[in-house]
Each structure stands twice: as C-alpha cells, then as structure tokens.
Short mmCIF file of C-alpha atoms and ligand atoms in Angstrom, two decimals:
data_model
loop_
_atom_site.label_atom_id
_atom_site.label_comp_id
_atom_site.label_asym_id
_atom_site.label_seq_id
_atom_site.Cartn_x
_atom_site.Cartn_y
_atom_site.Cartn_z
CA UNK A 1 -278.65 97.86 61.84
CA UNK A 2 -276.26 97.52 59.84
CA UNK A 3 -272.91 98.98 59.93
CA UNK A 4 -270.41 100.00 57.11
CA UNK A 5 -268.24 97.66 59.00
CA UNK A 6 -270.83 93.93 58.38
CA UNK A 7 -270.64 96.34 54.87
CA UNK A 8 -268.92 94.07 52.40
CA UNK A 9 -266.55 97.40 52.25
CA UNK A 10 -263.09 97.54 50.19
CA UNK A 11 -260.39 97.15 52.86
CA UNK A 12 -258.68 100.29 51.55
CA UNK A 13 -261.73 102.68 52.27
CA UNK A 14 -262.52 101.05 55.55
CA UNK A 15 -261.64 103.31 58.43
CA UNK A 16 -261.73 106.60 56.15
CA UNK A 17 -264.10 109.69 56.51
CA UNK A 18 -266.35 111.22 53.85
CA UNK A 19 -265.09 114.41 52.98
CA UNK A 20 -266.63 117.31 54.26
CA UNK A 21 -265.66 120.66 55.00
CA UNK A 22 -268.94 122.40 57.19
CA UNK A 23 -271.52 123.48 55.66
CA UNK A 24 -273.61 125.75 58.13
CA UNK A 25 -275.55 128.55 57.97
CA UNK A 26 -273.88 131.41 58.57
CA UNK A 27 -273.59 135.33 58.41
CA UNK A 28 -269.88 135.52 57.12
CA UNK A 29 -269.28 131.79 54.88
CA UNK A 30 -265.27 132.25 53.96
CA UNK A 31 -264.37 128.72 54.16
CA UNK A 32 -264.27 127.20 50.65
CA UNK A 33 -263.08 130.10 48.71
CA UNK A 34 -266.85 130.53 46.48
CA UNK A 35 -266.94 133.56 45.07
CA UNK A 36 -268.82 135.83 46.37
CA UNK A 37 -271.05 137.73 43.71
CA UNK A 38 -274.28 136.48 43.43
CA UNK A 39 -275.45 135.77 39.21
CA UNK A 40 -277.16 139.72 38.26
CA UNK A 41 -280.52 138.58 38.15
CA UNK A 42 -279.38 139.01 33.75
CA UNK A 43 -277.97 136.66 34.36
CA UNK A 44 -279.81 134.47 35.86
CA UNK A 45 -282.56 135.09 33.06
CA UNK A 46 -280.32 134.08 30.61
CA UNK A 47 -279.23 130.61 32.56
CA UNK A 48 -282.91 130.17 33.14
CA UNK A 49 -284.11 130.26 29.70
CA UNK A 50 -280.39 128.98 28.36
CA UNK A 51 -281.83 125.67 31.42
CA UNK A 52 -285.74 126.17 29.51
CA UNK A 53 -284.36 125.80 25.89
CA UNK A 54 -282.43 122.33 26.78
CA UNK A 55 -286.00 121.04 28.47
CA UNK A 56 -287.59 120.41 26.19
CA UNK A 57 -285.62 117.55 24.79
CA UNK A 58 -284.46 116.28 27.80
CA UNK A 59 -285.89 112.76 26.70
CA UNK A 60 -282.41 112.44 24.53
CA UNK A 61 -278.68 112.37 26.06
CA UNK A 62 -276.74 114.89 25.66
CA UNK A 63 -274.31 115.43 23.39
CA UNK A 64 -271.27 113.38 24.87
CA UNK A 65 -268.33 115.37 24.07
CA UNK A 66 -269.30 118.09 24.86
CA UNK A 67 -268.28 119.68 21.80
CA UNK A 68 -269.32 123.04 21.43
CA UNK A 69 -269.24 123.40 24.98
CA UNK A 70 -265.05 122.51 24.34
CA UNK A 71 -265.24 124.81 21.56
CA UNK A 72 -266.49 127.92 24.65
CA UNK A 73 -264.08 126.67 26.77
CA UNK A 74 -260.75 127.00 24.35
CA UNK A 75 -261.82 131.13 22.79
CA UNK A 76 -262.65 131.74 26.88
CA UNK A 77 -258.53 129.94 28.35
CA UNK A 78 -256.59 132.38 24.25
CA UNK A 79 -258.38 135.65 26.16
CA UNK A 80 -257.44 134.42 29.83
CA UNK A 81 -253.58 133.98 27.77
CA UNK A 82 -253.23 134.97 25.02
CA UNK A 83 -250.93 133.31 22.28
CA UNK A 84 -252.65 129.38 24.51
CA UNK A 85 -254.59 128.58 20.92
CA UNK A 86 -255.82 126.77 21.73
CA UNK A 87 -258.80 124.31 20.51
CA UNK A 88 -261.93 121.93 21.29
CA UNK A 89 -259.27 119.32 20.89
CA UNK A 90 -257.32 119.85 22.81
CA UNK A 91 -260.42 121.06 25.79
CA UNK A 92 -262.40 118.66 28.11
CA UNK A 93 -264.44 119.29 30.47
CA UNK A 94 -266.51 117.21 33.12
CA UNK A 95 -268.80 117.58 36.15
CA UNK A 96 -266.00 119.77 38.31
CA UNK A 97 -262.50 119.96 38.04
CA UNK A 98 -262.93 117.20 41.23
CA UNK A 99 -263.88 115.20 38.52
CA UNK A 100 -261.26 115.58 35.51
CA UNK A 101 -258.44 115.33 38.18
CA UNK A 102 -260.59 111.89 39.19
CA UNK A 103 -260.44 111.03 35.41
CA UNK A 104 -256.57 111.70 34.76
CA UNK A 105 -256.35 109.00 38.54
CA UNK A 106 -258.66 106.53 36.30
CA UNK A 107 -256.05 107.28 32.28
CA UNK A 108 -253.12 107.43 34.20
CA UNK A 109 -253.43 105.93 37.98
CA UNK A 110 -254.15 102.48 38.91
CA UNK A 111 -253.12 99.82 40.64
CA UNK A 112 -248.51 99.69 41.02
CA UNK A 113 -248.38 103.36 40.13
CA UNK A 114 -248.22 105.77 41.67
CA UNK A 115 -248.94 110.03 42.15
CA UNK A 116 -246.03 113.06 43.91
CA UNK A 117 -247.67 116.26 44.81
CA UNK A 118 -246.62 118.68 47.46
CA UNK A 119 -247.76 119.53 50.51
CA UNK A 120 -249.47 121.78 51.80
CA UNK A 121 -251.54 121.32 48.95
CA UNK A 122 -254.79 120.96 48.00
CA UNK A 123 -255.39 117.51 49.83
CA UNK A 124 -258.36 115.88 47.36
CA UNK A 125 -255.61 114.92 45.07
CA UNK A 126 -254.04 112.44 47.40
CA UNK A 127 -258.47 111.12 48.29
CA UNK A 128 -258.43 110.76 44.50
CA UNK A 129 -255.87 109.32 44.21
CA UNK A 130 -256.31 106.74 47.30
CA UNK A 131 -259.49 106.54 45.81
CA UNK A 132 -258.64 105.12 42.21
CA UNK A 133 -255.38 102.56 44.24
CA UNK A 134 -252.20 104.73 43.48
CA UNK A 135 -250.47 105.15 45.43
CA UNK A 136 -250.13 108.98 47.46
CA UNK A 137 -246.26 110.01 47.81
CA UNK A 138 -245.89 113.23 49.12
CA UNK A 139 -242.70 115.77 48.92
CA UNK A 140 -242.61 119.01 50.56
CA UNK A 141 -242.31 122.64 49.55
CA UNK A 142 -239.71 125.46 50.87
CA UNK A 143 -240.24 127.24 54.15
CA UNK A 144 -242.05 129.66 52.50
CA UNK A 145 -243.93 127.19 50.45
CA UNK A 146 -243.09 127.82 46.45
CA UNK A 147 -240.98 124.72 45.03
CA UNK A 148 -237.73 125.38 44.16
CA UNK A 149 -237.24 123.45 41.13
CA UNK A 150 -233.88 121.28 42.43
CA UNK A 151 -236.32 120.29 45.66
CA UNK A 152 -239.40 119.42 42.94
CA UNK A 153 -236.70 117.72 41.20
CA UNK A 154 -234.97 115.47 43.50
CA UNK A 155 -238.85 114.52 44.44
CA UNK A 156 -239.12 113.88 40.98
CA UNK A 157 -236.48 111.94 40.45
CA UNK A 158 -236.60 109.49 44.26
CA UNK A 159 -240.03 108.43 43.06
CA UNK A 160 -240.35 108.64 39.11
CA UNK A 161 -243.94 109.20 39.97
CA UNK A 162 -246.58 108.55 36.63
CA UNK A 163 -248.81 111.37 37.78
CA UNK A 164 -247.22 114.64 39.34
CA UNK A 165 -249.58 116.88 40.95
CA UNK A 166 -247.79 120.65 41.42
CA UNK A 167 -251.05 123.28 41.89
CA UNK A 168 -250.99 126.70 41.34
CA UNK A 169 -252.22 129.16 42.62
CA UNK A 170 -251.51 126.90 45.22
CA UNK A 171 -254.17 126.04 48.15
CA UNK A 172 -254.34 126.43 50.70
CA UNK A 173 -250.66 128.11 50.42
CA UNK A 174 -251.87 130.63 47.86
CA UNK A 175 -249.02 130.72 46.15
CA UNK A 176 -247.61 130.88 42.24
CA UNK A 177 -245.28 128.42 41.38
CA UNK A 178 -242.43 130.03 38.54
CA UNK A 179 -242.54 128.41 35.46
CA UNK A 180 -238.99 127.20 36.31
CA UNK A 181 -240.14 124.87 38.75
CA UNK A 182 -243.01 123.37 36.14
CA UNK A 183 -240.83 122.89 33.08
CA UNK A 184 -237.85 121.33 35.78
CA UNK A 185 -240.78 119.02 36.93
CA UNK A 186 -241.79 118.46 33.26
CA UNK A 187 -238.36 117.90 31.74
CA UNK A 188 -237.07 115.61 34.70
CA UNK A 189 -240.86 112.63 35.14
CA UNK A 190 -241.02 109.84 34.02
CA UNK A 191 -244.98 110.47 32.89
CA UNK A 192 -248.39 112.89 33.41
CA UNK A 193 -247.92 116.57 34.71
CA UNK A 194 -251.25 117.97 36.51
CA UNK A 195 -250.62 121.99 36.90
CA UNK A 196 -254.03 122.29 38.36
CA UNK A 197 -254.68 125.94 38.33
CA UNK A 198 -257.83 126.56 39.89
CA UNK A 199 -257.58 129.71 40.97
CA UNK A 200 -255.22 130.57 37.88
CA UNK A 201 -258.39 133.70 37.14
CA UNK A 202 -257.74 135.37 40.95
CA UNK A 203 -253.06 135.59 39.94
CA UNK A 204 -250.72 138.94 40.30
CA UNK A 205 -250.44 140.70 37.03
CA UNK A 206 -247.22 139.82 35.10
CA UNK A 207 -247.26 135.61 36.62
CA UNK A 208 -248.22 133.04 33.63
CA UNK A 209 -249.63 130.44 33.57
CA UNK A 210 -248.90 126.64 32.74
CA UNK A 211 -251.29 127.21 29.32
CA UNK A 212 -248.62 128.53 27.47
CA UNK A 213 -245.68 125.58 28.21
CA UNK A 214 -248.34 123.45 26.30
CA UNK A 215 -246.94 123.35 23.30
CA UNK A 216 -244.37 120.91 23.39
CA UNK A 217 -245.08 119.13 26.54
CA UNK A 218 -247.67 116.51 25.44
CA UNK A 219 -248.09 115.28 28.75
CA UNK A 220 -248.99 117.84 30.71
CA UNK A 221 -252.24 117.93 31.40
CA UNK A 222 -253.38 122.53 32.31
CA UNK A 223 -257.12 122.11 35.24
CA UNK A 224 -259.11 124.63 35.73
CA UNK A 225 -262.49 125.08 37.17
CA UNK A 226 -265.37 127.61 37.04
CA UNK A 227 -266.33 127.61 40.63
CA UNK A 228 -263.79 129.78 42.01
CA UNK A 229 -263.16 133.07 39.81
CA UNK A 230 -266.37 132.56 38.01
CA UNK A 231 -268.65 132.44 40.36
CA UNK A 232 -270.46 128.67 38.93
CA UNK A 233 -269.50 126.11 41.57
CA UNK A 234 -273.30 125.20 41.46
CA UNK A 235 -273.30 124.25 38.13
CA UNK A 236 -269.88 121.45 38.83
CA UNK A 237 -268.04 122.75 35.36
CA UNK A 238 -264.39 121.38 36.05
CA UNK A 239 -262.05 121.81 32.49
CA UNK A 240 -258.56 120.73 30.90
CA UNK A 241 -255.95 121.93 28.76
CA UNK A 242 -253.34 119.68 26.72
CA UNK A 243 -252.14 117.77 23.61
CA UNK A 244 -255.25 116.19 22.18
CA UNK A 245 -253.80 112.31 23.12
CA UNK A 246 -254.87 113.00 26.38
CA UNK A 247 -258.46 113.64 25.62
CA UNK A 248 -258.23 110.39 23.37
CA UNK A 249 -257.17 108.64 26.53
CA UNK A 250 -259.60 109.94 29.19
CA UNK A 251 -262.38 108.74 26.58
CA UNK A 252 -261.76 105.64 27.99
CA UNK A 253 -262.70 106.24 31.70
CA UNK A 254 -264.93 109.10 31.39
CA UNK A 255 -268.65 107.94 31.80
CA UNK A 256 -270.86 107.46 28.60
CA UNK A 257 -272.69 110.95 28.90
CA UNK A 258 -271.23 112.31 32.13
CA UNK A 259 -271.52 115.73 30.97
CA UNK A 260 -275.78 116.40 30.96
CA UNK A 261 -277.85 118.84 28.80
CA UNK A 262 -278.68 121.08 31.52
CA UNK A 263 -274.83 121.50 32.54
CA UNK A 264 -273.45 121.95 29.35
CA UNK A 265 -276.50 125.13 28.83
CA UNK A 266 -275.70 126.51 31.56
CA UNK A 267 -271.80 126.66 31.56
CA UNK A 268 -271.80 127.66 28.04
CA UNK A 269 -274.02 131.34 28.86
CA UNK A 270 -272.03 131.68 31.65
CA UNK A 271 -269.08 131.66 29.05
CA UNK A 272 -271.34 134.23 27.27
CA UNK A 273 -271.87 136.38 29.99
CA UNK A 274 -267.75 136.10 30.78
CA UNK A 275 -267.60 139.88 31.59
CA UNK A 276 -270.06 140.25 34.19
CA UNK A 277 -269.49 137.05 36.81
CA UNK A 278 -265.04 137.43 35.37
CA UNK A 279 -266.70 141.59 36.87
CA UNK A 280 -265.55 140.44 40.32
CA UNK A 281 -262.23 139.07 40.72
CA UNK A 282 -260.47 142.54 39.42
CA UNK A 283 -263.02 143.50 43.41
CA UNK A 284 -261.46 140.25 44.63
CA UNK A 285 -257.86 140.69 43.90
CA UNK A 286 -258.26 143.75 45.65
CA UNK A 287 -260.29 143.19 48.43
CA UNK A 288 -257.18 139.93 48.98
CA UNK A 289 -254.19 142.13 48.56
CA UNK A 290 -256.40 143.91 52.31
CA UNK A 291 -256.36 140.96 54.04
CA UNK A 292 -252.88 140.65 53.77
CA UNK A 293 -251.59 144.21 54.50
CA UNK A 294 -254.18 144.11 57.60
CA UNK A 295 -252.82 140.65 58.55
CA UNK A 296 -249.53 141.45 58.84
CA UNK A 297 -249.51 145.31 60.20
CA UNK A 298 -251.39 142.33 63.05
CA UNK A 299 -247.88 140.90 63.49
CA UNK A 300 -249.59 137.79 61.65
CA UNK A 301 -247.58 136.08 59.66
CA UNK A 302 -249.04 135.71 56.19
CA UNK A 303 -248.15 133.87 53.04
CA UNK A 304 -248.53 135.53 49.77
CA UNK A 305 -251.42 134.79 47.80
CA UNK A 306 -251.94 134.78 44.43
CA UNK A 307 -255.69 133.45 44.67
CA UNK A 308 -259.05 134.04 46.62
CA UNK A 309 -258.24 133.00 49.97
CA UNK A 310 -255.20 134.17 52.61
CA UNK A 311 -253.82 131.42 54.82
CA UNK A 312 -251.56 133.61 58.09
CA UNK A 313 -250.87 132.00 61.63
CA UNK A 314 -248.91 131.10 63.45
CA UNK A 315 -251.71 130.27 66.69
CA UNK A 316 -250.57 127.20 69.15
CA UNK A 317 -254.65 126.91 70.00
CA UNK A 318 -255.88 127.48 65.84
CA UNK A 319 -258.62 124.98 66.55
CA UNK A 320 -259.60 127.45 69.45
CA UNK A 321 -259.08 130.31 67.18
CA UNK A 322 -261.11 128.85 64.38
CA UNK A 323 -264.45 128.00 67.19
CA UNK A 324 -264.53 131.38 68.37
CA UNK A 325 -264.83 132.69 65.30
CA UNK A 326 -267.84 130.55 64.90
CA UNK A 327 -269.05 131.91 68.15
CA UNK A 328 -269.00 135.68 65.99
CA UNK A 329 -270.19 134.08 62.55
CA UNK A 330 -267.30 133.84 61.26
CA UNK A 331 -266.64 130.61 59.69
CA UNK A 332 -262.85 130.22 58.16
CA UNK A 333 -261.30 127.15 57.28
CA UNK A 334 -258.88 124.65 59.67
CA UNK A 335 -256.16 123.61 56.88
CA UNK A 336 -252.45 123.70 56.46
CA UNK A 337 -249.93 123.65 58.51
CA UNK A 338 -249.95 123.05 62.05
CA UNK A 339 -250.83 126.35 63.40
CA UNK A 340 -252.44 128.20 60.24
CA UNK A 341 -256.24 128.87 59.38
CA UNK A 342 -257.49 130.05 55.94
CA UNK A 343 -259.91 132.78 54.74
CA UNK A 344 -262.05 132.87 52.10
CA UNK A 345 -261.58 136.44 50.73
CA UNK A 346 -265.70 137.68 50.82
CA UNK A 347 -267.28 141.02 49.77
CA UNK A 348 -265.94 144.21 51.91
CA UNK A 349 -268.44 143.68 54.23
CA UNK A 350 -267.99 139.91 54.88
CA UNK A 351 -263.88 141.31 55.28
CA UNK A 352 -265.03 143.66 57.52
CA UNK A 353 -266.70 141.35 59.94
CA UNK A 354 -264.29 138.60 59.41
CA UNK A 355 -261.65 141.07 60.68
CA UNK A 356 -263.63 142.58 64.14
CA UNK A 357 -264.41 138.45 64.74
CA UNK A 358 -260.66 138.52 65.00
CA UNK A 359 -259.12 141.63 66.69
CA UNK A 360 -262.21 141.13 69.66
CA UNK A 361 -261.21 137.21 69.26
CA UNK A 362 -257.17 138.24 69.98
CA UNK A 363 -258.69 140.97 72.02
CA UNK A 364 -260.82 138.56 74.70
CA UNK A 365 -263.82 140.12 74.22
CA UNK A 366 -267.30 137.40 74.06
CA UNK A 367 -269.21 136.91 71.23
CA UNK A 368 -271.79 139.07 70.21
CA UNK A 369 -273.71 136.04 68.00
CA UNK A 370 -273.27 132.94 70.06
CA UNK A 371 -274.23 130.08 67.24
CA UNK A 372 -275.70 126.69 69.25
CA UNK A 373 -275.56 123.17 67.23
CA UNK A 374 -272.09 121.10 66.27
CA UNK A 375 -269.27 123.04 64.93
CA UNK A 376 -267.37 120.22 63.98
CA UNK A 377 -264.59 120.43 61.54
CA UNK A 378 -262.66 117.76 58.90
CA UNK A 379 -259.38 118.71 58.30
CA UNK A 380 -260.18 117.62 55.27
CA UNK A 381 -259.36 120.56 52.11
CA UNK A 382 -261.50 122.36 49.71
C1 PLP B 1 -256.57 123.03 44.19
C2 PLP B 1 -258.33 123.27 43.81
N1 PLP B 1 -257.62 121.70 43.12
C3 PLP B 1 -259.34 121.74 42.67
C4 PLP B 1 -261.33 121.84 43.40
C5 PLP B 1 -261.95 120.49 42.79
O1 PLP B 1 -262.51 123.19 42.43
P1 PLP B 1 -263.97 121.90 41.77
O2 PLP B 1 -263.97 120.30 41.66
O3 PLP B 1 -265.63 122.97 41.50
O4 PLP B 1 -263.44 122.52 40.60
C6 PLP B 1 -260.20 122.96 44.59
C7 PLP B 1 -261.71 123.12 44.98
O5 PLP B 1 -261.35 123.74 46.30
C8 PLP B 1 -259.14 123.57 44.47
O6 PLP B 1 -259.53 124.54 45.41
#
C-alpha cells in the first residue's frame, strides 16, 4: 500500500495533519459555531426554486465575477453598518471566508513574505498562511484576550509583516477589538491589514465594525461570512469589503468561475430572506449572555463574548472534561489556551443540556448516555 511518505509531497507539508473539527453524530453539537436555527419551510422552498431557476443553464459557466451577488452583499453591509457606503466594486465573494483568506494570501503573501497574527486566534490563519508558502509570526494578545494598541504596534514594528490578521470578534475568545487598536495597526503596518469579522453580526450594541474604517485605508480588508449569523454554513459563502484595487489584485489569483451558479443563486436567495435568517441573532445573543452569567455564577472564568460562542475555564484536565461532556451527548471544542474550553451558543434546549452535563460532570455523576466509538479531537480550531 502506498502511503503519504512514498509520494513526492512538498517538504513543508510533511508531518502536517489535515484540518478536522470532529463531525460526530451527537444529540448536542456545540463545537463549530454554527447557527442552530435551520431555514424555515418557506425559505427551503424559495432556495429550491432558486436552484431550479439556474438548473436549466448549468451547461454554461456561472457569472465569473458574481456581480449581482456582490451587489446584494454590498446592500446587506450598508444596512449592517449604516454609512459604510459600499458598492459591488468594493465587495468580493468566494467559497467561505477561508477561501477569501486563501486568495488574500495568494495575492499578498508567498515566499519571502510574512503574516502576523495575535494568538490565541483562529487557527486557520496560520494554516492557510503556511500552505501559501508565507512565513507566519505570532504575537500574543493581552491577558484578558484583548489587544492593547501599544502591544499591537510593537509587534508590527518588530516584524514588519506583509499581512496582519486581526480577528474581531475573535475566535476562540469572543473578544471584539476597539477601533483604536485597528487604527493603530493600520497606521503602522507596511502591508495589508485583514480584519476577520466572521462573527460581526453577534457583536454587542455599540461595538463598531472595521467597515467604518475602509474610507481612506486602501490596505484594509474586512472579511465576513454567511456561515455564522446568516445560518448558511452549508452554502459556503464568504466575502470581503475593501478598496476596488484590492479586488483587482484578487482577480489575478482567483480560479475562473470559482463560485458556482448554484452557490450564487442560493446565497442571493438567502440574502433576500436576510430578515428571517438573521432573526435568530437576537435570541442567540441573549442565550450567550445568559450562559456567560451562568458560568460565572458557577465559579468559572469566562471571557467576555461578542460572538456566538463562549470560552470558559480553567480545567487542569480539559481533555477529561471535554470527553466527559461528550459521553453525556454534548460536543464542545477543546481549543484555545490550555485549560480552556469553548462552547457554541445553541438553542435554549441545547444550552440547558450543556448546563446539565457540565454540572453532572463537575459532580462526578456517571454519564447517562454513553457513546460508543472514537472521541478523538483535533488540535485545530474552527
Ligand atoms: C474567525 C473565523 N474566520 C473565518 C472562518 C471561516 O468561515 P467560513 O469559511 O465558513 O466562511 C471561521 C470559521 O469558523 C472563523 O471562526
């Protein structure tokens, strides 16, 4: 049997593990920060009709530049962030924001170039960076997972990176960055500054978006996704807002026709039903604030969260706690700083199950619903 070692694989890929948040069949999956509310029957019908509409022309390539979709995305961003003043030529879309990040690295990274991130943060940033041949350098966030502008500046000045990643709200900590920290990095960075706002729609009232900084900052890129608040993780649609020149750069690296006609039609239909899809966000915010308060009342350390997940700890044996919850049917994420765990915010029933399982786990109660099979968890975070 041929193994990977027998193949002429790139040296820098040897020994790497494929990305893999566990996809397990469990009663309560609270590990990948999805929106727990599926589309309504009415929307399922509309999505089906949208696919039917394009099905008859699937012999043709899709609109390579996805112009209509980009117009709809720009309109959405202008309602999300009044005053953003975005137009289709300042918005770009791809298969998930991971592909957006990959295109950014293909265009602005590469051999001999450096990307800087502030960890703990989204683990795909360093992974996509490395796979693009770009060097990754890591600076750390503050003790409370924020990023004090002086610390950010010092790291930018030390490393002079070609790309800086700032995640706000940050995964896995939930921390939103103040605009001053982003402004400080923008003023000092010699290259591109990417603000990953995958969770922006969950931010608490009064927390500004980096979209408000786009004017006058042609090296700023703000990335978003329909996978989280928009409840469309299965669609694979990520996007960005930036100066039109940035989109010109991405056109050089994107694959022709990268966004299928089906994806474009489904995403446009979802945007047209944005009111319904985003309708669950307020409930998820409330549920999040409730779980933060409950965990604190139970004596845990909990990071403030502007996202749809909560990082809590500390556990000398976090693997043991993670496994114990899984045995009770609740899958959360072993990610971030050692001794901390992350739970995605689900429906009230899912969060009740999480609270019960955690309490029982602390009390040493025997699991009620033992699971058979592997409970392996990857070190990588989603
Ligand atoms: C901070 C952050 N950015 C980007 C992504 C990628 O999302 P997607 O590729 O589904 O748009 C994720 C997914 O978990 C994330 O947490």
